[in-house]
Amino acid sequence: MKNYVIGIDVGGTNIVTALSDLKGNVIIKTKIPTEAYKGYKDTIRRIKEQIEYVINEVGLSVDNIAGIGIGVPGLIDVEKGICYFSGNLGNEWQDVNIREDLNKFFNVPIFLDNDVNVAALGEKYFGAAKDCKDFIYITIGTGIGSAIISDGRMIRGHRFCAGEFGHLTVDKNGPKCSCGNVGCIEAIASAPAIARRIKEKINSGRKSLMVEIAGGVDNITAKTLSEAYDKGDELAIEIMKETGEWLGIAIAGYINIINPELFIIGGGVSRAQERLLKYIREEVNKRAMKIQKESCKIITAHLLDEAGMMGAIAAILEYLNLI
Amino acid sequence: MKNYVIGIDVGGTNIVTALSDLKGNVIIKTKIPTEAYKGYKDTIRRIKEQIEYVINEVGLSVDNIAGIGIGVPGLIDVEKGICYFSGNLGNEWQDVNIREDLNKFFNVPIFLDNDVNVAALGEKYFGAAKDCKDFIYITIGTGIGSAIISDGRMIRGHRFCAGEFGHLTVDKNGPKCSCGNVGCIEAIASAPAIARRIKEKINSGRKSLMVEIAGGVDNITAKTLSEAYDKGDELAIEIMKETGEWLGIAIAGYINIINPELFIIGGGVSRAQERLLKYIREEVNKRAMKIQKESCKIITAHLLDEAGMMGAIAAILEYLNLI
């Protein structure tokens, strides 16, 4: 009986491989370093080994596996199973047919999608968006990405690139973004952008507990912010408020355009929880249209560290119509 | 045989009623003033008369009508056939079940949707977006609205409010918008906003041919702009460029988020054609992401004056799966 699926979260740092039943209960999982520098072929080989390991370890065989779901940080053609590009995994992950390469070892259905879409599916089936047909999931970490579920379906776009919310311009003449544009919300409110803004203020003479907390200006990260905020640090409060305002401007626009029932914020920065969300909500309340804002709850993600793994499981279960 | 459909464009100024065959060929049409001030019931009565007129005039009967499609400038529940609100048509159009009220006279399928969605369907089946599964249609006139077709389906949103692109904030501290927010693209680039910006410049001392062309500052409209632009008027060029830049900022964000194949610009302001589009394209080219901009053409709408009527015909044909 094919009563199990495999979910694989290929992250920039680690690869998590999980064996799950058809309800999303994880039976066993492994975590290995991604070490993408070893190259694409080597990574595929190690993924293969992890799959074999989780199957064998609980006394199953490939015959028990209904399918394999994979989340990859890159531009994925979900129809062909190809990764066209991955900034995180390096040049060797350009135009590689991951599905085909894994199908050589495992003759089962394989579905891959980009990490943000997969995380959104995780929230849809196992997290914050259960029974919700219209929602937006954004992730704020090293970058800012998003996925749109409309009427129960993922909006993928003409070339599978939909959801690039991080590159919405919110400040015409704002800071330079990695994408080449200026004033993208990612260049203001991603984790590195928040850290950069804090450091700029401190280097221009502002005092802050954050220097002490982090053990030096250069060690300040977005995580430092919440701790200093809780201690009433003036600069931390100012940066948290500004970050929430800019995010609120962008999110209000996004809500106006998509009219979701739920707006889920995941990724590392979402760990600031209500400290940040209250400013986001205030700004959205000022800027979004009446029905749009009244009918949309803004919340943080439920899955966080498990988003990729549970999302990959959700993705294959949805692909196989088993969920 | 039910070989015909009716398409009705209920506009703020006129109501157009058309009889069409199942291929979208219009056999006969009428145009009457909307005169919404006469009230909802009276308008429904006059719409009923127009439907009867176009059917009878060519010797048909209701038995020949497969269905009626209607575009209404308001918030429409497409499932229930209710208009919840219409800024253009007035208070009496709040929470009215148009489908039910017209079904009392005509026992045929009736489908209504808001005017912008309907215009997008017109472009999909009879205009600029034939064979296109992923496109955005925006209309720039008195206001700025939009519709998103993704993978062939209209994105309606949780409460039928999706597509409110006009209320994307592009300038945090920009001009006040009718929606209550500030710095919405509609408050900068709609026809009245363009006229306001021209007048502000002239009233602050700038010289421009537009005063002469329009016969006084107060008569200047967005239409004056193109004429003065063609004559090399410096202020007209400046305003056209600025308008294109602001629209480009907003459109780049929209394209990044939705990744459409086609971006269609309709509404009165789109009559500026390449005069405006070249500045929009320049800005989108600066700001949108690589694949998103390379795979998306930005063009003007094909239907313009007929968008509402052809859209209503397209809407009912699509609803009946006849197209």
XYZ file of C-alpha atoms in Angstrom:
646
model
C 0.000 0.000 0.000
C 1.208 3.464 -0.923
C 0.358 5.010 2.430
C 3.287 7.381 2.772
C 4.829 10.390 1.088
C 8.221 12.050 1.270
C 8.593 15.790 1.819
C 11.941 17.470 1.190
C 12.872 21.010 2.109
C 15.991 21.999 0.193
C 17.160 25.110 2.030
C 20.209 27.269 1.546
C 21.644 25.841 4.776
C 20.043 22.444 5.398
C 18.108 19.770 3.591
C 15.295 18.233 5.621
C 13.819 14.955 4.426
C 10.651 13.653 6.060
C 8.552 10.539 5.728
C 4.897 11.255 6.424
C 1.628 9.398 6.376
C -1.194 10.674 4.153
C -2.485 12.939 6.942
C 0.793 14.814 7.297
C 1.964 12.998 10.412
C 5.743 12.871 10.185
C 7.091 9.395 11.017
C 10.795 10.130 10.675
C 12.935 12.975 9.384
C 16.591 13.772 8.754
C 18.520 16.993 8.445
C 21.814 17.302 6.584
C 23.813 20.393 5.591
C 23.019 21.488 2.033
C 26.641 22.158 1.090
C 25.495 23.366 -2.287
C 29.115 24.183 -3.170
C 29.617 20.456 -3.719
C 27.519 20.824 -6.835
C 24.109 19.829 -8.151
C 24.832 16.147 -8.853
C 26.300 15.564 -5.426
C 23.319 17.217 -3.774
C 20.882 15.051 -5.735
C 22.892 11.984 -4.693
C 22.700 12.970 -1.034
C 18.953 13.692 -1.319
C 18.538 10.205 -2.810
C 20.402 8.729 0.161
C 18.206 10.590 2.635
C 15.059 9.364 0.924
C 16.332 5.782 1.031
C 17.322 6.228 4.669
C 13.924 7.434 5.932
C 12.130 4.712 3.964
C 14.388 1.877 5.103
C 14.709 3.039 8.690
C 11.037 2.306 9.408
C 10.989 -0.925 7.435
C 9.218 0.373 4.330
C 10.145 0.210 0.648
C 9.639 2.544 -2.322
C 6.470 0.574 -3.055
C 4.931 2.227 0.005
C 5.616 5.732 -1.259
C 2.790 7.571 -3.060
C 5.003 10.464 -4.094
C 7.762 12.931 -3.275
C 7.263 16.662 -2.718
C 10.179 19.078 -2.813
C 10.562 22.748 -1.995
C 13.487 24.508 -3.646
C 14.575 28.150 -3.206
C 14.466 29.103 -6.860
C 12.446 29.646 -9.984
C 10.605 26.377 -10.580
C 8.615 25.189 -13.576
C 6.071 23.076 -11.730
C 4.829 21.447 -14.916
C 8.231 20.265 -16.100
C 9.895 19.814 -12.710
C 12.752 22.097 -13.734
C 14.658 24.557 -11.573
C 15.568 27.435 -13.907
C 17.553 29.407 -11.391
C 18.429 29.433 -7.710
C 20.219 32.366 -6.132
C 20.761 30.372 -2.932
C 21.985 27.104 -4.405
C 24.334 28.481 -7.022
C 25.021 28.320 -10.730
C 24.815 24.554 -11.090
C 21.112 24.709 -10.269
C 20.338 26.492 -13.519
C 17.984 24.656 -15.904
C 18.201 21.356 -14.024
C 15.368 18.855 -14.246
C 15.160 17.793 -10.623
C 12.099 15.635 -11.182
C 13.727 13.689 -13.985
C 16.969 13.286 -12.034
C 15.189 11.914 -8.970
C 12.813 9.798 -11.033
C 15.874 7.821 -12.171
C 16.084 6.463 -8.625
C 12.448 6.533 -7.548
C 9.706 5.705 -10.008
C 6.992 7.647 -8.164
C 5.215 10.965 -8.817
C 7.458 13.892 -7.886
C 6.243 17.453 -7.490
C 8.495 20.400 -6.872
C 7.756 24.035 -6.317
C 9.575 27.031 -4.962
C 10.086 27.281 -1.223
C 7.623 30.127 -0.659
C 4.766 28.467 -2.569
C 5.461 25.255 -0.691
C 5.419 27.044 2.682
C 2.071 28.595 1.742
C 0.689 25.116 1.017
C 2.014 24.014 4.413
C -0.023 26.790 6.054
C -3.024 25.895 3.900
C -3.181 22.270 4.969
C -1.351 22.133 8.302
C -1.071 25.681 9.570
C -2.768 29.041 9.786
C -4.872 28.867 6.621
C -6.894 25.697 7.110
C -10.248 25.931 5.291
C -9.200 29.252 3.782
C -9.607 29.645 0.022
C -8.236 33.154 -0.415
C -5.037 34.023 1.342
C -1.638 35.569 0.889
C 1.451 34.161 2.551
C 4.535 36.326 2.766
C 7.894 35.441 4.166
C 10.221 38.097 5.525
C 13.753 36.866 6.057
C 16.891 37.341 3.984
C 14.504 38.411 1.247
C 10.768 39.012 1.029
C 8.696 36.598 -1.026
C 5.042 35.663 -1.218
C 2.472 33.256 -2.546
C -1.135 33.948 -3.481
C -3.880 31.372 -3.069
C -7.035 32.579 -4.795
C -10.225 30.540 -4.749
C -8.146 27.612 -3.482
C -5.597 27.755 -6.285
C -2.018 28.961 -6.352
C -1.446 31.947 -8.640
C 1.720 30.991 -10.505
C 1.888 33.536 -13.283
C 2.779 33.218 -16.945
C 6.375 32.190 -16.252
C 5.954 30.810 -12.703
C 7.224 34.081 -11.234
C 4.094 35.391 -9.495
C 4.301 36.533 -5.891
C 7.409 38.730 -6.037
C 5.902 41.070 -3.488
C 9.353 41.914 -2.103
C 10.005 43.993 -5.173
C 7.019 46.265 -4.913
C 8.353 49.818 -4.905
C 7.178 51.663 -1.805
C 9.692 54.506 -1.865
C 10.401 55.948 -5.326
C 13.845 57.164 -4.262
C 14.489 54.581 -1.550
C 17.523 52.373 -0.915
C 19.035 50.216 -3.652
C 17.673 46.679 -3.876
C 19.487 43.502 -4.942
C 17.072 43.261 -7.888
C 18.455 46.446 -9.447
C 15.479 48.636 -8.532
C 15.416 51.161 -5.705
C 12.885 51.475 -2.892
C 11.562 47.906 -2.993
C 9.950 46.827 0.279
C 12.665 44.119 0.477
C 15.366 46.820 0.509
C 13.695 48.378 3.564
C 12.111 45.585 5.590
C 13.972 42.306 4.958
C 16.149 41.083 7.852
C 19.410 42.413 6.356
C 17.722 45.717 5.442
C 16.439 46.159 8.991
C 19.937 45.460 10.353
C 21.416 47.919 7.858
C 18.966 50.648 8.902
C 19.793 50.110 12.594
C 23.534 50.265 11.922
C 23.187 53.427 9.833
C 21.410 55.176 12.703
C 23.982 54.031 15.261
C 26.892 54.953 13.022
C 25.388 58.410 12.611
C 25.476 58.899 16.386
C 22.253 57.403 17.792
C 22.593 55.589 21.113
C 20.976 52.173 21.512
C 20.987 49.157 23.795
C 21.299 47.073 20.652
C 25.081 47.616 20.538
C 25.457 46.038 23.958
C 22.914 43.276 23.358
C 24.566 42.161 20.123
C 28.136 42.639 21.391
C 29.084 45.345 18.902
C 27.410 47.286 16.089
C 28.530 44.821 13.461
C 26.794 41.933 15.206
C 23.378 43.589 15.205
C 20.744 41.616 13.318
C 16.980 41.863 12.975
C 16.773 39.512 15.982
C 18.499 42.078 18.197
C 15.606 44.440 17.538
C 12.917 42.533 19.465
C 15.091 42.132 22.529
C 15.950 45.846 22.656
C 12.322 46.716 21.886
C 11.186 44.760 24.948
C 13.645 46.737 27.055
C 12.129 50.000 25.827
C 15.113 51.028 23.703
C 14.122 54.210 21.846
C 15.880 53.421 18.576
C 14.514 49.861 18.576
C 10.976 51.204 18.976
C 11.557 53.715 16.190
C 12.953 51.112 13.768
C 10.218 48.588 14.625
C 7.547 51.255 14.004
C 9.097 52.412 10.723
C 9.458 48.807 9.533
C 5.816 48.123 10.364
C 4.732 51.281 8.573
C 6.601 50.475 5.375
C 5.368 46.877 5.456
C 1.862 48.177 6.131
C 1.988 50.437 3.067
C 2.982 47.507 0.865
C 0.564 45.045 2.474
C -2.366 47.492 2.201
C -1.736 47.676 -1.541
C -1.447 43.907 -1.794
C -4.708 43.424 0.121
C -6.468 45.978 -2.089
C -5.364 44.097 -5.189
C -6.002 40.510 -4.079
C -8.776 40.882 -1.445
C -7.706 37.870 0.637
C -9.437 36.569 3.746
C -6.154 35.998 5.517
C -2.720 37.582 5.288
C -0.057 35.351 6.831
C 3.399 36.648 7.665
C 6.157 34.067 8.020
C 9.948 34.025 7.877
C 12.477 35.048 10.527
C 11.259 38.636 10.894
C 7.754 37.394 11.774
C 9.214 36.174 15.078
C 8.871 39.770 16.264
C 5.158 38.837 16.458
C 2.849 41.535 17.871
C 5.739 43.955 18.367
C 5.781 44.353 14.579
C 2.261 43.282 13.658
C 0.574 46.053 15.600
C 2.354 48.686 13.493
C 1.599 46.795 10.296
C -2.090 46.580 11.213
C -2.236 50.283 12.110
C -0.821 51.271 8.727
C -3.016 48.814 6.801
C -5.983 50.201 8.683
C -5.074 53.708 7.531
C -4.491 52.758 3.920
C -6.456 49.719 2.756
C -9.998 49.943 1.408
C -12.940 49.349 3.734
C -14.160 45.900 2.692
C -10.630 44.696 1.955
C -9.324 45.509 5.408
C -12.452 44.529 7.306
C -12.545 41.103 5.729
C -8.830 40.292 6.092
C -7.046 39.118 9.211
C -3.295 39.722 9.417
C -1.529 37.027 11.423
C 1.863 35.358 11.756
C 2.589 31.945 10.261
C 2.053 28.822 12.357
C 4.716 26.558 10.941
C 7.921 28.657 10.905
C 10.864 26.200 11.144
C 8.714 23.382 9.810
C 7.166 25.411 6.979
C 9.423 23.955 4.296
C 9.082 20.332 5.377
C 5.326 20.406 6.046
C 4.874 22.437 2.868
C 6.687 19.849 0.766
C 4.447 17.153 2.274
C 1.355 19.293 1.587
C 2.509 19.977 -1.966
C 2.795 16.305 -2.927
C -0.437 15.377 -1.135
C -2.271 18.147 -3.020
C -0.635 17.153 -6.296
C -1.865 13.596 -5.801
C -5.338 14.793 -4.722
C -4.849 12.980 -1.426
C -5.684 15.953 0.759
C -33.178 28.072 -30.925
C -31.352 30.085 -28.289
C -28.821 31.572 -30.683
C -28.522 35.036 -29.204
C -27.442 36.780 -26.036
C -28.005 40.245 -24.619
C -25.120 42.372 -23.320
C -25.836 45.441 -21.209
C -23.346 48.090 -20.201
C -24.789 50.116 -17.339
C -22.533 53.173 -17.235
C -22.673 56.278 -15.104
C -23.809 58.260 -18.171
C -25.422 55.829 -20.612
C -26.910 52.363 -20.727
C -26.023 50.400 -23.852
C -28.082 47.312 -24.643
C -26.919 44.980 -27.412
C -28.268 41.860 -29.040
C -25.471 39.594 -30.228
C -25.118 36.192 -31.802
C -23.063 33.520 -30.036
C -19.856 34.703 -31.745
C -20.117 38.250 -30.395
C -21.460 39.786 -33.599
C -23.757 42.625 -32.524
C -27.036 42.592 -34.456
C -28.624 45.674 -32.921
C -27.904 47.987 -30.023
C -29.491 50.917 -28.223
C -28.116 53.671 -26.039
C -30.188 55.588 -23.472
C -29.125 58.017 -20.771
C -28.688 56.267 -17.415
C -30.432 58.992 -15.415
C -29.668 57.095 -12.234
C -31.289 59.900 -10.213
C -34.653 58.478 -11.291
C -33.968 55.575 -8.952
C -33.141 51.899 -9.124
C -36.622 50.591 -9.954
C -37.076 53.030 -12.804
C -33.676 52.106 -14.244
C -34.508 48.399 -14.120
C -37.808 49.152 -15.879
C -35.993 51.037 -18.633
C -33.393 48.269 -18.999
C -36.275 45.785 -19.365
C -37.754 47.968 -22.142
C -34.441 48.122 -23.977
C -34.059 44.348 -23.820
C -37.569 43.894 -25.203
C -36.882 46.476 -27.877
C -33.705 44.865 -29.263
C -35.329 41.431 -29.229
C -38.549 42.524 -30.914
C -36.921 44.874 -33.399
C -35.263 41.987 -35.254
C -38.267 39.691 -34.995
C -37.025 37.452 -32.190
C -38.569 36.453 -28.880
C -37.198 35.738 -25.401
C -37.131 32.069 -26.412
C -34.208 32.914 -28.703
C -32.135 34.390 -25.879
C -29.542 32.132 -24.220
C -28.756 34.646 -21.490
C -28.169 38.226 -20.424
C -24.806 39.661 -19.363
C -24.569 42.945 -17.482
C -21.674 45.169 -16.479
C -22.351 47.484 -13.542
C -19.990 50.081 -12.040
C -20.099 48.776 -8.502
C -19.283 46.011 -6.064
C -20.970 42.915 -7.456
C -21.527 39.507 -5.899
C -21.301 37.426 -9.052
C -22.674 34.343 -7.336
C -25.816 35.984 -6.004
C -26.271 38.624 -8.704
C -26.334 41.384 -6.118
C -24.942 44.904 -6.412
C -23.752 45.790 -2.898
C -22.700 49.323 -3.689
C -22.256 51.668 -6.633
C -20.570 55.023 -6.250
C -21.653 56.036 -9.755
C -25.282 54.964 -9.643
C -26.151 56.211 -6.191
C -27.596 55.044 -2.905
C -30.538 53.131 -4.322
C -28.130 50.630 -5.868
C -27.086 49.341 -2.465
C -27.800 45.637 -1.812
C -30.068 45.257 -4.840
C -30.496 41.849 -6.466
C -30.334 42.856 -10.115
C -30.436 39.277 -11.343
C -33.589 38.501 -9.386
C -35.246 41.748 -10.454
C -34.578 41.128 -14.139
C -35.421 37.438 -13.894
C -38.974 38.522 -13.031
C -39.285 39.671 -16.642
C -36.920 37.318 -18.440
C -36.639 33.702 -17.371
C -33.124 33.205 -18.772
C -29.663 32.920 -17.165
C -28.385 36.337 -16.109
C -24.791 37.069 -15.158
C -23.585 40.369 -13.831
C -20.163 41.575 -12.866
C -18.486 44.881 -12.253
C -17.660 47.053 -15.246
C -13.893 46.568 -15.064
C -14.055 42.756 -14.871
C -16.513 42.779 -17.743
C -14.254 45.016 -19.863
C -11.373 42.607 -19.186
C -13.518 39.718 -20.466
C -14.287 41.808 -23.548
C -10.547 42.118 -24.230
C -10.099 38.403 -23.513
C -12.607 37.219 -26.089
C -12.931 40.085 -28.565
C -9.967 42.391 -28.016
C -6.296 42.575 -27.116
C -6.040 39.426 -24.983
C -7.277 36.697 -27.311
C -5.646 33.346 -26.464
C -3.997 34.913 -23.426
C -4.386 33.080 -20.126
C -2.497 35.451 -17.851
C -3.194 39.127 -18.181
C -3.993 42.257 -16.261
C -6.434 44.853 -17.552
C -6.425 48.289 -16.011
C -8.672 51.189 -16.780
C -7.550 54.751 -16.193
C -10.397 57.234 -16.326
C -12.304 58.989 -13.555
C -10.785 56.347 -11.327
C -8.263 53.566 -11.781
C -9.490 49.980 -11.596
C -8.210 46.625 -12.759
C -8.989 42.980 -13.322
C -6.630 40.008 -13.099
C -7.020 36.935 -15.279
C -4.709 34.202 -14.038
C -4.499 30.840 -15.770
C -7.663 31.811 -17.660
C -9.697 32.611 -14.554
C -10.777 35.920 -13.086
C -9.303 36.603 -9.641
C -12.300 37.875 -7.682
C -11.083 37.840 -4.101
C -12.733 36.765 -0.883
C -15.403 39.467 -1.048
C -15.388 40.152 -4.832
C -13.150 43.189 -4.314
C -9.925 42.055 -5.997
C -8.237 44.317 -8.536
C -8.305 47.630 -6.665
C -4.998 48.584 -8.185
C -5.944 52.279 -8.143
C -5.439 52.295 -4.417
C -1.897 51.020 -4.355
C 0.154 53.588 -2.446
C 3.030 54.838 -4.584
C 3.827 57.996 -2.641
C 3.723 57.625 1.158
C 2.989 61.312 1.636
C 1.266 61.946 -1.691
C -2.041 63.673 -2.478
C -5.259 62.727 -0.710
C -7.344 60.051 -2.432
C -11.127 59.659 -2.482
C -10.674 56.329 -0.667
C -9.346 58.067 2.443
C -5.715 57.083 1.902
C -2.974 59.364 0.579
C -0.605 58.765 -2.326
C -2.699 56.165 -4.158
C -1.826 55.905 -7.853
C -5.441 56.974 -8.574
C -4.834 60.255 -6.710
C -1.918 60.984 -9.053
C -2.712 59.466 -12.444
C -6.498 59.239 -12.904
C -7.971 61.722 -15.415
C -9.151 64.187 -12.725
C -5.826 63.849 -10.868
C -3.868 64.611 -14.040
C -6.060 67.679 -14.666
C -5.580 68.765 -11.050
C -1.802 68.475 -11.320
C -1.779 70.549 -14.531
C -3.928 73.256 -12.960
C -1.773 73.381 -9.848
C 1.311 74.015 -11.962
C -0.395 76.707 -14.043
C -1.881 78.376 -10.991
C 1.590 78.487 -9.463
C 2.853 80.446 -12.452
C 3.857 77.916 -15.125
C 3.060 78.896 -18.705
C 1.395 76.348 -20.981
C -0.438 76.096 -24.297
C -3.015 74.048 -22.437
C -4.749 77.202 -21.159
C -5.372 78.370 -24.703
C -6.243 74.921 -26.056
C -8.840 74.304 -23.363
C -10.161 77.867 -23.366
C -9.174 78.664 -19.776
C -7.426 76.917 -16.912
C -10.645 75.577 -15.475
C -11.513 73.760 -18.688
C -8.283 71.781 -18.808
C -8.816 68.021 -18.713
C -6.575 65.001 -19.232
C -7.572 65.191 -22.924
C -5.977 68.640 -23.263
C -2.659 67.051 -22.351
C -2.144 64.998 -25.510
C -2.941 67.911 -27.795
C -0.482 70.209 -26.037
C 2.062 67.378 -25.874
C 1.933 67.012 -29.655
C 2.627 70.734 -29.971
C 5.755 70.371 -27.842
C 4.348 72.201 -24.815
C 6.941 71.937 -22.055
C 4.518 71.535 -19.166
C 2.495 68.947 -21.098
C 5.653 66.909 -21.707
C 6.613 67.191 -18.053
C 3.176 66.111 -16.789
C 2.960 63.256 -19.333
C 6.400 62.016 -18.261
C 5.628 62.267 -14.550
C 2.300 60.474 -15.046
C 4.022 57.685 -16.968
C 6.682 57.373 -14.276
C 4.186 57.073 -11.434
C 2.078 54.619 -13.414
C 5.252 52.697 -14.278
C 6.191 52.396 -10.610
C 2.785 50.946 -9.776
C 2.614 48.724 -12.857
C 6.123 47.332 -12.244
C 4.987 46.237 -8.784
C 1.793 44.747 -10.189
C 3.725 42.831 -12.856
C 6.195 41.544 -10.254
C 3.328 40.228 -8.156
C 1.132 38.691 -10.871
C 3.641 37.848 -13.651
C 1.176 38.344 -16.517
C 1.901 37.820 -20.202
C 0.031 40.965 -21.151
C -0.712 44.233 -19.416
C -3.594 46.068 -21.070
C -4.314 49.711 -20.358
C -7.821 50.956 -21.128
C -10.021 53.856 -20.092
C -9.991 57.458 -21.309
C -6.399 58.195 -20.316
C -5.176 55.312 -22.496
C -6.144 57.407 -25.528
C -2.827 59.187 -25.015
C -1.410 55.964 -26.513
C 2.368 55.919 -27.092
C 2.757 59.436 -25.729
C 2.108 57.952 -22.295
C 3.033 54.301 -22.848
C 6.648 55.035 -23.690
C 7.201 56.615 -20.263
C 5.341 53.775 -18.542
C 7.486 51.189 -20.337
C 10.701 53.042 -19.493
C 9.842 53.063 -15.806
C 8.667 49.434 -15.770
C 11.906 48.518 -17.495
C 13.871 50.211 -14.714
C 11.895 48.663 -11.893
C 10.314 45.300 -12.741
C 12.173 41.997 -12.343
C 13.940 40.476 -15.326
C 11.662 37.585 -16.290
C 8.539 39.506 -15.328
C 9.290 42.433 -17.615
C 10.759 40.410 -20.447
C 7.714 38.170 -20.648
C 5.075 40.922 -20.400
C 3.899 43.232 -23.161
C 2.317 46.529 -22.144
C -0.310 47.678 -24.630
C -3.463 49.787 -24.835
C -6.916 48.244 -24.894
C -8.565 47.445 -28.223
C -12.189 47.949 -27.356
C -12.339 51.354 -25.594
C -15.891 52.733 -26.159
C -17.218 49.242 -26.798
C -15.447 47.609 -23.850
C -18.536 47.586 -21.625
C -20.932 46.265 -24.249
C -18.599 43.631 -25.706
C -17.523 42.721 -22.198
C -21.122 42.105 -21.102
C -21.600 39.877 -24.141
C -18.337 38.040 -23.373
C -19.329 37.653 -19.715
C -22.615 35.903 -20.455
C -21.087 33.753 -23.212
C -18.330 32.652 -20.816
C -20.850 32.058 -18.025
C -22.853 29.791 -20.345
C -19.685 28.036 -21.589
C -20.570 29.117 -25.120
C -17.202 30.697 -25.876
